[in-house]
Amino acid sequence: MSNERKLDQATLRKMALRHNISLQWSWNYERMQALGFAYSLIPAFEKLYDTNEERVAAVQRHMQFYNTHPSMSAIVFGAATALEESYATDAAESIKIGLMGPLAGIGDTLQSVLMRPIIGVIAAGLAAEGSVFGPILMFIAQFFWFAIRFPLFNWGYKKSIGLIGEMVGEGIINKVTEIATILGLVVIGGFVPSIMARVKTPLAYTKAFEGGEKVIAMQDVLDGILPYMIPLLLVGFSYWLLTSKKFSPLKTLLALIVVAFVGSIVGVL
């Protein structure tokens, strides 16, 4: 073993590709992503260690429980690679434990809370209009989360052990989470009227005048009071189920399906 050995760019690219593709291939309930993480480090161990015993020991070090957001894992993997290259093995293991939780929060917030609902809403609207770009947009969004792993790996590799100080000490994690949550709520809230504009009531009544009768649509009356009143009531109903009744999102969705079905049967919606 030589302390002067460095990983060349070809090896780093191979490791990044291996991690980004195979991280979750061997996902399991005992160690989750640990095996994929360790497998991705093997090209480095082959360069850094001379004997199979050293390489096996290095792989075994990374077989402890590990689980985070797959895209954000590229940051951890890059930092761990740099530390392994410096033979700072204890630090490599520590940075995995220290960052997997916070980065999981960032990744889940950005992808699941922010991007996925927004892109899903836009794609669903396009698909409802008969545009083939709807499903294509979903594919592009998914590809983005794969492609971004490569620059994230490079960033983690360059920052190495300084990642913990930057992300925790400077409050980056909390700032990103807060901004993403607010932005996601604002954007989704802005889409509600256009998404649910089709939710209308067909109810109408006839009013007699001196010159005859006139059919008045209840939807026109409601729009005169408050545009998009029915969509707003449905959003309020959903919020009430989620907060006051502690419904899960799935149960809330099922409740809305029941309301829509019953409303359609009785002629209210």
C-alpha positions as a Python dict, from the first residue, in 0.01 Angstrom:
ca = {
    (1, 'M'): (0, 0, 0),
    (2, 'S'): (133, 345, -93),
    (3, 'N'): (10, 672, 55),
    (4, 'E'): (98, 847, -271),
    (5, 'R'): (-149, 658, -488),
    (6, 'K'): (-420, 863, -653),
    (7, 'L'): (-729, 762, -844),
    (8, 'D'): (-726, 859, -1210),
    (9, 'Q'): (-1024, 1017, -1385),
    (10, 'A'): (-1116, 695, -1564),
    (11, 'T'): (-1149, 514, -1232),
    (12, 'L'): (-1352, 798, -1081),
    (13, 'R'): (-1589, 798, -1378),
    (14, 'K'): (-1626, 421, -1353),
    (15, 'M'): (-1704, 446, -983),
    (16, 'A'): (-1958, 725, -1031),
    (17, 'L'): (-2136, 532, -1305),
    (18, 'R'): (-2136, 213, -1100),
    (19, 'H'): (-2278, 394, -795),
    (20, 'N'): (-2543, 582, -990),
    (21, 'I'): (-2669, 267, -1162),
    (22, 'S'): (-2623, -9, -906),
    (23, 'L'): (-2668, 157, -566),
    (24, 'Q'): (-3006, -5, -507),
    (25, 'W'): (-2965, -327, -701),
    (26, 'S'): (-2899, -521, -381),
    (27, 'W'): (-3127, -318, -154),
    (28, 'N'): (-3240, -521, 146),
    (29, 'Y'): (-3407, -461, 480),
    (30, 'E'): (-3096, -543, 684),
    (31, 'R'): (-2837, -314, 523),
    (32, 'M'): (-3048, -135, 259),
    (33, 'Q'): (-2803, 41, 20),
    (34, 'A'): (-2481, -71, 190),
    (35, 'L'): (-2395, -349, -54),
    (36, 'G'): (-2441, -125, -358),
    (37, 'F'): (-2227, 145, -194),
    (38, 'A'): (-1949, -102, -111),
    (39, 'Y'): (-1962, -259, -457),
    (40, 'S'): (-1920, 85, -615),
    (41, 'L'): (-1600, 144, -416),
    (42, 'I'): (-1428, -173, -541),
    (43, 'P'): (-1249, -1, -836),
    (44, 'A'): (-1087, 235, -584),
    (45, 'F'): (-982, -47, -355),
    (46, 'E'): (-826, -231, -648),
    (47, 'K'): (-608, 75, -713),
    (48, 'L'): (-530, 163, -351),
    (49, 'Y'): (-453, -178, -200),
    (50, 'D'): (-209, -448, -309),
    (51, 'T'): (-352, -761, -148),
    (52, 'N'): (-693, -924, -159),
    (53, 'E'): (-700, -928, 221),
    (54, 'E'): (-676, -548, 233),
    (55, 'R'): (-940, -511, -36),
    (56, 'V'): (-1181, -748, 138),
    (57, 'A'): (-1134, -564, 466),
    (58, 'A'): (-1202, -232, 291),
    (59, 'V'): (-1526, -364, 139),
    (60, 'Q'): (-1638, -505, 472),
    (61, 'R'): (-1592, -165, 636),
    (62, 'H'): (-1866, -29, 413),
    (63, 'M'): (-2112, -311, 475),
    (64, 'Q'): (-2272, -134, 769),
    (65, 'F'): (-2629, -5, 742),
    (66, 'Y'): (-2662, 278, 491),
    (67, 'N'): (-2969, 442, 343),
    (68, 'T'): (-3033, 782, 191),
    (69, 'H'): (-3189, 945, -115),
    (70, 'P'): (-3033, 775, -423),
    (71, 'S'): (-2939, 1101, -596),
    (72, 'M'): (-2806, 1267, -280),
    (73, 'S'): (-2604, 953, -211),
    (74, 'A'): (-2372, 1061, -492),
    (75, 'I'): (-2247, 1343, -265),
    (76, 'V'): (-2171, 1101, 18),
    (77, 'F'): (-2009, 856, -222),
    (78, 'G'): (-1786, 1127, -368),
    (79, 'A'): (-1672, 1238, -23),
    (80, 'A'): (-1614, 880, 91),
    (81, 'T'): (-1410, 814, -223),
    (82, 'A'): (-1183, 1111, -152),
    (83, 'L'): (-1133, 1001, 208),
    (84, 'E'): (-1058, 643, 107),
    (85, 'E'): (-805, 779, -141),
    (86, 'S'): (-635, 956, 151),
    (87, 'Y'): (-659, 637, 359),
    (88, 'A'): (-877, 822, 611),
    (89, 'T'): (-1093, 514, 655),
    (90, 'D'): (-1254, 615, 984),
    (91, 'A'): (-1355, 951, 839),
    (92, 'A'): (-1502, 780, 531),
    (93, 'E'): (-1729, 571, 750),
    (94, 'S'): (-1818, 866, 973),
    (95, 'I'): (-1919, 1091, 684),
    (96, 'K'): (-2161, 826, 561),
    (97, 'I'): (-2329, 808, 900),
    (98, 'G'): (-2327, 1183, 946),
    (99, 'L'): (-2473, 1284, 611),
    (100, 'M'): (-2707, 1005, 503),
    (101, 'G'): (-2993, 1131, 721),
    (102, 'P'): (-2977, 1505, 640),
    (103, 'L'): (-2924, 1441, 269),
    (104, 'A'): (-3218, 1202, 264),
    (105, 'G'): (-3430, 1488, 396),
    (106, 'I'): (-3307, 1723, 125),
    (107, 'G'): (-3354, 1471, -155),
    (108, 'D'): (-3701, 1366, -43),
    (109, 'T'): (-3808, 1729, -6),
    (110, 'L'): (-3675, 1841, -343),
    (111, 'Q'): (-3793, 1539, -541),
    (112, 'S'): (-4104, 1414, -361),
    (113, 'V'): (-4241, 1736, -211),
    (114, 'L'): (-4134, 1988, -474),
    (115, 'M'): (-4051, 1855, -819),
    (116, 'R'): (-4257, 1537, -845),
    (117, 'P'): (-4595, 1695, -757),
    (118, 'I'): (-4531, 2001, -974),
    (119, 'I'): (-4410, 1804, -1276),
    (120, 'G'): (-4688, 1550, -1218),
    (121, 'V'): (-4953, 1822, -1217),
    (122, 'I'): (-4819, 1977, -1537),
    (123, 'A'): (-4783, 1637, -1706),
    (124, 'A'): (-5134, 1533, -1600),
    (125, 'G'): (-5276, 1855, -1740),
    (126, 'L'): (-5099, 1801, -2071),
    (127, 'A'): (-5211, 1438, -2086),
    (128, 'A'): (-5570, 1538, -2009),
    (129, 'E'): (-5556, 1767, -2313),
    (130, 'G'): (-5433, 1479, -2527),
    (131, 'S'): (-5071, 1592, -2548),
    (132, 'V'): (-4807, 1320, -2573),
    (133, 'F'): (-4563, 1558, -2405),
    (134, 'G'): (-4725, 1478, -2068),
    (135, 'P'): (-4564, 1134, -2019),
    (136, 'I'): (-4247, 1257, -2192),
    (137, 'L'): (-4219, 1533, -1931),
    (138, 'M'): (-4237, 1274, -1652),
    (139, 'F'): (-3956, 1078, -1818),
    (140, 'I'): (-3742, 1392, -1851),
    (141, 'A'): (-3792, 1472, -1482),
    (142, 'Q'): (-3690, 1120, -1382),
    (143, 'F'): (-3384, 1135, -1607),
    (144, 'F'): (-3283, 1465, -1444),
    (145, 'W'): (-3257, 1298, -1104),
    (146, 'F'): (-3026, 1037, -1254),
    (147, 'A'): (-2809, 1279, -1453),
    (148, 'I'): (-2756, 1515, -1160),
    (149, 'R'): (-2579, 1240, -966),
    (150, 'F'): (-2259, 1284, -1170),
    (151, 'P'): (-2194, 1651, -1082),
    (152, 'L'): (-2302, 1577, -724),
    (153, 'F'): (-2039, 1302, -706),
    (154, 'N'): (-1772, 1542, -830),
    (155, 'W'): (-1879, 1804, -576),
    (156, 'G'): (-1867, 1556, -290),
    (157, 'Y'): (-1527, 1431, -405),
    (158, 'K'): (-1381, 1783, -410),
    (159, 'K'): (-1531, 1889, -76),
    (160, 'S'): (-1451, 1567, 107),
    (161, 'I'): (-1458, 1603, 487),
    (162, 'G'): (-1552, 1973, 460),
    (163, 'L'): (-1903, 1872, 356),
    (164, 'I'): (-2029, 1827, 711),
    (165, 'G'): (-1910, 2171, 819),
    (166, 'E'): (-2059, 2343, 515),
    (167, 'M'): (-2395, 2170, 513),
    (168, 'V'): (-2463, 2158, 887),
    (169, 'G'): (-2260, 2449, 1019),
    (170, 'E'): (-2390, 2698, 761),
    (171, 'G'): (-2747, 2572, 783),
    (172, 'I'): (-2765, 2474, 415),
    (173, 'I'): (-2982, 2171, 488),
    (174, 'N'): (-3245, 2366, 680),
    (175, 'K'): (-3246, 2649, 426),
    (176, 'V'): (-3289, 2419, 127),
    (177, 'T'): (-3566, 2223, 298),
    (178, 'E'): (-3755, 2537, 400),
    (179, 'I'): (-3726, 2705, 60),
    (180, 'A'): (-3828, 2390, -127),
    (181, 'T'): (-4131, 2335, 96),
    (182, 'I'): (-4255, 2694, 59),
    (183, 'L'): (-4197, 2697, -317),
    (184, 'G'): (-4373, 2365, -360),
    (185, 'L'): (-4680, 2479, -166),
    (186, 'V'): (-4700, 2807, -358),
    (187, 'V'): (-4670, 2642, -700),
    (188, 'I'): (-4917, 2363, -622),
    (189, 'G'): (-5158, 2618, -475),
    (190, 'G'): (-5136, 2822, -793),
    (191, 'F'): (-5217, 2517, -1002),
    (192, 'V'): (-5530, 2422, -805),
    (193, 'P'): (-5774, 2645, -1001),
    (194, 'S'): (-5653, 2532, -1343),
    (195, 'I'): (-5634, 2166, -1240),
    (196, 'M'): (-5980, 2155, -1087),
    (197, 'A'): (-6152, 2401, -1321),
    (198, 'R'): (-6347, 2109, -1468),
    (199, 'V'): (-6512, 2039, -1132),
    (200, 'K'): (-6848, 2205, -1178),
    (201, 'T'): (-7205, 2141, -1077),
    (202, 'P'): (-7469, 2076, -1345),
    (203, 'L'): (-7751, 2184, -1113),
    (204, 'A'): (-7988, 2447, -1249),
    (205, 'Y'): (-8327, 2588, -1164),
    (206, 'T'): (-8601, 2771, -1352),
    (207, 'K'): (-8709, 3118, -1248),
    (208, 'A'): (-9030, 3274, -1373),
    (209, 'F'): (-9031, 3624, -1515),
    (210, 'E'): (-9309, 3838, -1656),
    (211, 'G'): (-9204, 3753, -2006),
    (212, 'G'): (-9155, 3384, -1939),
    (213, 'E'): (-8904, 3158, -1766),
    (214, 'K'): (-8527, 3153, -1747),
    (215, 'V'): (-8299, 2863, -1659),
    (216, 'I'): (-8031, 2971, -1414),
    (217, 'A'): (-7724, 2751, -1374),
    (218, 'M'): (-7605, 2708, -1017),
    (219, 'Q'): (-7247, 2717, -1141),
    (220, 'D'): (-7299, 3075, -1264),
    (221, 'V'): (-7441, 3172, -927),
    (222, 'L'): (-7144, 3020, -742),
    (223, 'D'): (-6896, 3185, -979),
    (224, 'G'): (-7066, 3517, -912),
    (225, 'I'): (-7007, 3471, -539),
    (226, 'L'): (-6656, 3326, -562),
    (227, 'P'): (-6488, 3182, -873),
    (228, 'Y'): (-6371, 2823, -833),
    (229, 'M'): (-6575, 2781, -516),
    (230, 'I'): (-6622, 2405, -557),
    (231, 'P'): (-6249, 2336, -616),
    (232, 'L'): (-6170, 2554, -315),
    (233, 'L'): (-6416, 2360, -99),
    (234, 'L'): (-6263, 2031, -211),
    (235, 'V'): (-5914, 2155, -126),
    (236, 'G'): (-6039, 2268, 214),
    (237, 'F'): (-6205, 1929, 264),
    (238, 'S'): (-5878, 1754, 178),
    (239, 'Y'): (-5685, 1974, 419),
    (240, 'W'): (-5938, 1901, 693),
    (241, 'L'): (-5902, 1526, 639),
    (242, 'L'): (-5523, 1545, 643),
    (243, 'T'): (-5492, 1765, 951),
    (244, 'S'): (-5797, 1720, 1173),
    (245, 'K'): (-5880, 1359, 1089),
    (246, 'K'): (-5515, 1254, 1040),
    (247, 'F'): (-5595, 1082, 711),
    (248, 'S'): (-5303, 957, 506),
    (249, 'P'): (-5269, 1098, 150),
    (250, 'L'): (-5398, 765, 13),
    (251, 'K'): (-5709, 772, 234),
    (252, 'T'): (-5769, 1135, 139),
    (253, 'L'): (-5748, 1046, -230),
    (254, 'L'): (-5994, 760, -180),
    (255, 'A'): (-6230, 996, 3),
    (256, 'L'): (-6221, 1239, -290),
    (257, 'I'): (-6294, 954, -531),
    (258, 'V'): (-6598, 858, -321),
    (259, 'V'): (-6718, 1220, -314),
    (260, 'A'): (-6676, 1250, -692),
    (261, 'F'): (-6852, 919, -756),
    (262, 'V'): (-7147, 993, -528),
    (263, 'G'): (-7172, 1350, -655),
    (264, 'S'): (-7184, 1227, -1013),
    (265, 'I'): (-7449, 964, -935),
    (266, 'V'): (-7685, 1209, -763),
    (267, 'G'): (-7619, 1477, -1023),
    (268, 'V'): (-7448, 1730, -797),
    (269, 'L'): (-7107, 1715, -968),
}
